[in-house]
Amino acid sequence: MTSPAPSPDLLARFATIVGDRYAVTDAAEQEPYLIEQRGLWHGTTPLILRPGSVDEVAAILKLADDTRTAIVPQGGNTGLVGGQTPHHGEIVLSLTRLARIREVDATSNTMTCEAGVVLANAQAAAQQADRLFPLSLGAEGSATIGGVLATNAGGTGALAYGVARDLVLGLEVVLADGRVMNVLNKLKKDNTGYDLRHLFIGAEGTLGVITAAVVKLYPRPRSVETAFVAVPSPQAALDLLALAQQMTGGGATTFELMARISVEFAFRHAGCRDPLADQHAWYVLLEVSSTQTDGLRRRLDETLEAGLEAGLIIDAVVADSLDQRAALWRIRETIADVQRYEGGSIKHDVSVPLASVPDFIAEASAAATALIPGCRPCPFGHLGDGNIHFNVSQPVGADKDGFLARWHDMNDVVHAVVRRHGGSISAEHGIGVLKRDELARTKDPVALAVMRTLKTTLDPNNILNPGKVVSL
Ligand SMILES: Cc1cc2nc3c(=O)[nH]c(=O)nc-3n(C[C@H](O)[C@H](O)[C@H](O)COP(=O)(O)OP(=O)(O)OC[C@H]3O[C@@H](n4cnc5c(N)ncnc54)[C@H](O)[C@@H]3O)c2cc1C
């Protein structure tokens, strides 16, 4: 058992490891580490530790393990499932001071980043070396490399480059007992036994603390073209994706589906402008990229013309400047945030096989409105990955708290549709505390038993993010 309330003496021993300056006890200074951006949780802690080296992380975990003290690892605090929040007064281990990019190796196409490197800074460092680090998401100005790996983040580049897991070659991890595991290699081919890095990617800080990673770099695109496309249906959008991949040689790097209601919220609350003259039921943000400097716009135009002829497109606009491109992206990027101005919003981050997306959206919308008449499903997301953020806004004028009280009922009916289509109840945000109990109810029992075995083997004293992902 972990001890719930460390004594003042023990807290002082932890503080000594990092020095008083980086042992945060002041309530006002602690606040940014304890809040959750949507206001779903508010943590409490006696101490936030901000180590400045791997050795300090190792010393903290060794002391925590010896004294059975619970630790919550934290990066940029942008997670959406409550994994980085100290819900029961645990000590927070913030990795943000481990923010050094140790190496950019343009020949090997790798970059070695410490866990606290902010994602946008990693992207910028790759760009400086004329390379691309393709992981990209709305929280990239705050999310850290350690956090995006611990949650196996997806984002808008996953269509072309894969999710975080696909972008990692090597890892440095501090284990629960304080030992440092170094598999920080740059190798594409390494078949020397079990591939341990994948145990820690997506484990949400429950199996070890990631302190550094070797990530893959790619050639930097020389041309990028962005279109905002009105389509008659999700099925037409799927067909358009296939057409675009065919006609651009697999050049589609973004393919985001948006229902009218979700973009309407962006027009209403974020000052975004409707780029098309008429209103349509569905939209796609389509981006194509190429390492060549010319020919891409022509290929995109040909794709859009073919889509129009095939009845897959109703109308479209292509960005002619960086400002126009930014304006189109802004519509997509503000969708999740502006839902709060429409009252309560019940979230689902799900994935289904690509071919099932249209049926999933139709069936989940019907199930949601049958449960709460008048509620407003706002599906949007990474259609190219089969990943839909099926968020449901409250009926106009309804009581917000009453609506949000039905969160689990709504999850149940939507996730039932997900399961019917062989999908996942967490496509990219993870499990944390938000979906832990549902995971326990719905995951294959043998798979769940293996997860528990891994947890008790790697963290026998249950000090690392206890109560997150799997309960023991
Ligand atoms: C506006 C917005 C847009 C988003 N868009 C996307 C999206 O498109 N795709 C997507 O996948 N996610 C998205 N997210 C979710 C979030 O950004 C990701 O989960 C991100 O990967 C979290 O990184 P972080 O550094 O903030 O981690 P935190 O929130 O601090 O932590 C997340 C989890 O990782 C653990 N952790 C953090 N650092 C470490 C470490 N070094 N070692 C071990 N465990 C660690 C924590 O304990 C916690 O369980 C979005 C969030 C916001 C707010």
Short mmCIF file of N, CA and C and ligand atoms in Angstrom, two decimals, residues 37-38 71-85 93 95-96 98 114-117 119 135-140 142-156 173 200 203-212 256 332-333 336-337 349 382 387 389 427-430 432 465 468-469, ligand 1:
data_model
loop_
_atom_site.label_atom_id
_atom_site.label_comp_id
_atom_site.label_asym_id
_atom_site.label_seq_id
_atom_site.Cartn_x
_atom_site.Cartn_y
_atom_site.Cartn_z
N GLN A 37 -7.65 21.75 -17.65
CA GLN A 37 -8.08 22.88 -18.48
C GLN A 37 -9.59 22.93 -18.72
N ARG A 38 -10.30 21.80 -18.64
CA ARG A 38 -11.75 21.89 -18.84
C ARG A 38 -12.51 21.99 -17.52
N ILE A 71 3.48 8.81 -6.46
CA ILE A 71 4.03 9.88 -7.31
C ILE A 71 3.15 10.00 -8.56
N VAL A 72 2.83 11.22 -8.95
CA VAL A 72 2.10 11.45 -10.21
C VAL A 72 3.03 12.18 -11.18
N PRO A 73 3.50 11.49 -12.24
CA PRO A 73 4.33 12.19 -13.23
C PRO A 73 3.49 13.20 -14.01
N GLN A 74 4.13 14.31 -14.36
CA GLN A 74 3.39 15.33 -15.12
C GLN A 74 4.31 16.01 -16.12
N GLY A 75 3.76 16.26 -17.33
CA GLY A 75 4.48 17.03 -18.34
C GLY A 75 3.86 18.41 -18.45
N GLY A 76 3.18 18.67 -19.57
CA GLY A 76 2.58 19.99 -19.79
C GLY A 76 1.21 20.17 -19.19
N ASN A 77 0.70 19.15 -18.52
CA ASN A 77 -0.63 19.21 -17.88
C ASN A 77 -1.73 19.52 -18.90
N THR A 78 -1.65 18.94 -20.08
CA THR A 78 -2.71 19.14 -21.08
C THR A 78 -3.53 17.86 -21.31
N GLY A 79 -3.24 16.82 -20.58
CA GLY A 79 -3.96 15.55 -20.77
C GLY A 79 -5.44 15.73 -20.51
N LEU A 80 -6.24 14.89 -21.16
CA LEU A 80 -7.69 15.08 -21.13
C LEU A 80 -8.43 13.98 -20.37
N VAL A 81 -7.67 13.10 -19.67
CA VAL A 81 -8.35 12.01 -18.96
C VAL A 81 -7.99 11.96 -17.47
N GLY A 82 -7.39 13.05 -16.97
CA GLY A 82 -7.10 13.13 -15.53
C GLY A 82 -5.89 12.33 -15.08
N GLY A 83 -5.04 11.91 -16.02
CA GLY A 83 -3.88 11.08 -15.65
C GLY A 83 -2.79 11.85 -14.93
N GLN A 84 -2.67 13.14 -15.19
CA GLN A 84 -1.57 13.92 -14.64
C GLN A 84 -1.96 14.66 -13.37
N THR A 85 -3.17 14.44 -12.89
CA THR A 85 -3.69 15.16 -11.73
C THR A 85 -3.52 14.33 -10.46
N LEU A 93 5.45 14.88 -9.79
CA LEU A 93 6.81 14.90 -10.36
C LEU A 93 6.71 15.58 -11.72
N LEU A 95 8.19 17.07 -15.05
CA LEU A 95 9.41 16.83 -15.85
C LEU A 95 9.81 18.04 -16.68
N THR A 96 9.15 19.19 -16.47
CA THR A 96 9.33 20.29 -17.43
C THR A 96 10.74 20.90 -17.44
N LEU A 98 13.45 19.12 -17.52
CA LEU A 98 14.30 18.28 -18.40
C LEU A 98 13.96 18.67 -19.83
N GLU A 114 14.85 15.44 -24.27
CA GLU A 114 14.47 15.11 -22.91
C GLU A 114 12.95 15.22 -22.78
N ALA A 115 12.45 14.61 -21.71
CA ALA A 115 10.99 14.45 -21.57
C ALA A 115 10.24 15.78 -21.51
N GLY A 116 10.89 16.82 -20.95
CA GLY A 116 10.17 18.07 -20.76
C GLY A 116 10.21 19.01 -21.95
N VAL A 117 10.81 18.58 -23.06
CA VAL A 117 10.84 19.45 -24.25
C VAL A 117 9.40 19.65 -24.73
N LEU A 119 6.45 20.17 -27.21
CA LEU A 119 6.31 19.60 -28.56
C LEU A 119 6.62 20.63 -29.65
N LEU A 135 4.65 15.02 -35.40
CA LEU A 135 3.58 14.96 -34.40
C LEU A 135 3.05 16.37 -34.17
N SER A 136 1.73 16.54 -34.29
CA SER A 136 1.15 17.88 -34.18
C SER A 136 -0.24 17.79 -33.57
N LEU A 137 -0.49 18.61 -32.56
CA LEU A 137 -1.82 18.62 -31.94
C LEU A 137 -2.09 19.99 -31.32
N GLY A 138 -3.36 20.22 -31.03
CA GLY A 138 -3.79 21.55 -30.57
C GLY A 138 -3.05 22.05 -29.35
N ALA A 139 -2.56 21.12 -28.50
CA ALA A 139 -1.90 21.53 -27.26
C ALA A 139 -0.38 21.57 -27.42
N GLU A 140 0.12 21.65 -28.65
CA GLU A 140 1.57 21.47 -28.85
C GLU A 140 2.41 22.60 -28.24
N SER A 142 2.19 23.52 -25.22
CA SER A 142 2.41 23.17 -23.81
C SER A 142 2.76 21.70 -23.60
N ALA A 143 2.17 20.81 -24.40
CA ALA A 143 2.40 19.37 -24.22
C ALA A 143 3.88 19.06 -24.42
N THR A 144 4.37 18.09 -23.67
CA THR A 144 5.79 17.75 -23.69
C THR A 144 6.03 16.41 -24.40
N ILE A 145 7.29 16.20 -24.77
CA ILE A 145 7.64 14.92 -25.39
C ILE A 145 7.29 13.75 -24.46
N GLY A 146 7.62 13.90 -23.17
CA GLY A 146 7.30 12.82 -22.22
C GLY A 146 5.80 12.56 -22.17
N GLY A 147 5.02 13.64 -22.17
CA GLY A 147 3.56 13.49 -22.10
C GLY A 147 2.97 12.89 -23.36
N VAL A 148 3.45 13.34 -24.52
CA VAL A 148 2.86 12.81 -25.76
C VAL A 148 3.22 11.34 -25.94
N LEU A 149 4.39 10.94 -25.42
CA LEU A 149 4.74 9.52 -25.51
C LEU A 149 3.97 8.72 -24.46
N ALA A 150 3.87 9.27 -23.24
CA ALA A 150 3.16 8.53 -22.18
C ALA A 150 1.69 8.33 -22.54
N THR A 151 1.13 9.24 -23.37
CA THR A 151 -0.27 9.07 -23.77
C THR A 151 -0.39 8.51 -25.20
N ASN A 152 0.74 8.24 -25.83
CA ASN A 152 0.73 7.79 -27.23
C ASN A 152 -0.19 8.68 -28.06
N ALA A 153 0.09 9.98 -28.04
CA ALA A 153 -0.79 10.96 -28.69
C ALA A 153 -0.87 10.72 -30.21
N GLY A 154 -1.99 11.17 -30.78
CA GLY A 154 -2.21 10.99 -32.21
C GLY A 154 -2.05 12.31 -32.95
N GLY A 155 -3.13 13.10 -32.99
CA GLY A 155 -3.05 14.41 -33.61
C GLY A 155 -3.29 14.37 -35.11
N THR A 156 -3.03 15.54 -35.73
CA THR A 156 -3.45 15.71 -37.13
C THR A 156 -2.47 15.12 -38.14
N VAL A 173 14.21 5.53 -19.46
CA VAL A 173 13.09 5.47 -18.52
C VAL A 173 13.63 5.23 -17.11
N PHE A 200 6.27 1.40 -22.26
CA PHE A 200 6.17 2.67 -21.55
C PHE A 200 5.41 3.72 -22.35
N ALA A 203 1.59 4.17 -21.56
CA ALA A 203 1.32 3.62 -20.21
C ALA A 203 0.88 4.73 -19.24
N GLU A 204 0.88 5.97 -19.68
CA GLU A 204 0.39 7.10 -18.89
C GLU A 204 1.07 7.21 -17.53
N GLY A 205 2.37 6.93 -17.52
CA GLY A 205 3.14 7.13 -16.29
C GLY A 205 2.88 6.10 -15.22
N THR A 206 2.29 4.96 -15.56
CA THR A 206 2.00 3.95 -14.55
C THR A 206 3.08 2.88 -14.45
N LEU A 207 3.99 2.82 -15.43
CA LEU A 207 5.00 1.76 -15.42
C LEU A 207 6.42 2.29 -15.25
N GLY A 208 6.64 3.56 -15.52
CA GLY A 208 7.97 4.14 -15.42
C GLY A 208 7.87 5.61 -15.83
N VAL A 209 8.94 6.36 -15.55
CA VAL A 209 8.97 7.78 -15.91
C VAL A 209 9.92 7.95 -17.09
N ILE A 210 9.39 8.40 -18.20
CA ILE A 210 10.20 8.64 -19.39
C ILE A 210 11.03 9.90 -19.15
N THR A 211 12.36 9.80 -19.34
CA THR A 211 13.19 11.00 -19.15
C THR A 211 13.77 11.50 -20.47
N ALA A 212 13.83 10.63 -21.48
CA ALA A 212 14.32 11.09 -22.80
C ALA A 212 13.87 10.10 -23.86
N GLU A 256 -9.49 15.98 -41.98
CA GLU A 256 -10.30 16.19 -40.77
C GLU A 256 -11.76 16.41 -41.14
N ARG A 332 -10.82 24.39 -37.55
CA ARG A 332 -10.68 23.03 -37.01
C ARG A 332 -10.15 23.04 -35.58
N GLU A 333 -9.18 23.91 -35.34
CA GLU A 333 -8.50 23.85 -34.04
C GLU A 333 -9.32 24.42 -32.90
N ALA A 336 -13.04 22.12 -30.55
CA ALA A 336 -13.20 21.46 -29.25
C ALA A 336 -13.42 22.51 -28.15
N ASP A 337 -12.65 23.58 -28.22
CA ASP A 337 -12.69 24.57 -27.15
C ASP A 337 -14.02 25.33 -27.11
N ASP A 349 -13.87 10.13 -27.31
CA ASP A 349 -12.71 10.10 -28.20
C ASP A 349 -12.58 8.66 -28.66
N HIS A 382 -10.31 13.16 -36.72
CA HIS A 382 -9.29 12.66 -37.64
C HIS A 382 -9.88 11.50 -38.46
N ASN A 387 -10.79 8.09 -36.36
CA ASN A 387 -10.86 8.64 -34.99
C ASN A 387 -11.81 9.84 -34.97
N HIS A 389 -14.05 12.50 -32.66
CA HIS A 389 -14.38 13.07 -31.35
C HIS A 389 -15.89 13.30 -31.37
N ALA A 427 -9.35 6.53 -28.46
CA ALA A 427 -8.51 6.48 -29.66
C ALA A 427 -7.17 7.12 -29.42
N GLU A 428 -7.15 8.28 -28.71
CA GLU A 428 -5.86 8.95 -28.57
C GLU A 428 -5.64 9.64 -27.23
N HIS A 429 -6.65 9.86 -26.44
CA HIS A 429 -6.43 10.62 -25.20
C HIS A 429 -6.02 9.74 -24.03
N GLY A 430 -6.24 8.44 -24.12
CA GLY A 430 -5.83 7.53 -23.06
C GLY A 430 -6.96 7.19 -22.11
N GLY A 432 -6.43 7.21 -18.16
CA GLY A 432 -6.36 8.02 -16.94
C GLY A 432 -7.31 7.50 -15.88
N ASN A 465 1.67 6.69 -10.33
CA ASN A 465 0.33 7.03 -10.78
C ASN A 465 -0.71 5.99 -10.37
N LYS A 468 -4.57 5.01 -11.79
CA LYS A 468 -4.76 5.43 -13.18
C LYS A 468 -4.68 4.19 -14.09
N VAL A 469 -5.38 4.21 -15.16
CA VAL A 469 -5.41 3.18 -16.22
C VAL A 469 -5.97 1.85 -15.70
C1 LIG B 1 -6.40 21.76 -26.90
C2 LIG B 1 -5.97 20.33 -26.81
C3 LIG B 1 -5.86 19.58 -27.96
C4 LIG B 1 -5.45 18.24 -27.88
N1 LIG B 1 -5.35 17.52 -29.04
C5 LIG B 1 -4.95 16.25 -28.98
C6 LIG B 1 -4.84 15.47 -30.18
O1 LIG B 1 -5.14 15.92 -31.28
N2 LIG B 1 -4.39 14.22 -30.06
C7 LIG B 1 -4.04 13.67 -28.86
O2 LIG B 1 -3.63 12.51 -28.82
N3 LIG B 1 -4.15 14.36 -27.71
C8 LIG B 1 -4.60 15.62 -27.74
N4 LIG B 1 -4.72 16.34 -26.58
C9 LIG B 1 -4.40 15.72 -25.29
C10 LIG B 1 -3.00 16.05 -24.74
O3 LIG B 1 -2.43 17.15 -25.35
C11 LIG B 1 -2.09 14.89 -24.92
O4 LIG B 1 -2.56 13.87 -24.08
C12 LIG B 1 -0.62 15.17 -24.58
O5 LIG B 1 0.06 14.07 -25.09
C13 LIG B 1 -0.30 15.31 -23.12
O6 LIG B 1 1.03 15.82 -22.97
P1 LIG B 1 1.45 16.58 -21.63
O7 LIG B 1 2.90 16.84 -21.67
O8 LIG B 1 0.57 17.75 -21.40
O9 LIG B 1 1.17 15.45 -20.54
P2 LIG B 1 0.38 15.57 -19.16
O10 LIG B 1 -0.99 16.05 -19.39
O11 LIG B 1 1.18 16.30 -18.17
O12 LIG B 1 0.34 14.02 -18.76
C14 LIG B 1 -0.43 13.11 -19.49
C15 LIG B 1 -0.17 11.69 -18.95
O13 LIG B 1 1.18 11.32 -19.20
C16 LIG B 1 1.87 11.06 -17.97
N5 LIG B 1 3.21 11.62 -18.15
C17 LIG B 1 3.54 12.89 -18.48
N6 LIG B 1 4.86 13.00 -18.64
C18 LIG B 1 5.39 11.78 -18.40
C19 LIG B 1 6.71 11.25 -18.42
N7 LIG B 1 7.77 12.00 -18.71
N8 LIG B 1 6.88 9.94 -18.14
C20 LIG B 1 5.82 9.15 -17.85
N9 LIG B 1 4.56 9.60 -17.81
C21 LIG B 1 4.35 10.90 -18.09
C22 LIG B 1 1.05 11.71 -16.89
O14 LIG B 1 1.19 11.06 -15.65
C23 LIG B 1 -0.36 11.55 -17.45
O15 LIG B 1 -0.86 10.28 -17.17
C24 LIG B 1 -5.15 17.66 -26.63
C25 LIG B 1 -5.26 18.44 -25.46
C26 LIG B 1 -5.67 19.75 -25.54
C27 LIG B 1 -5.75 20.54 -24.27
#
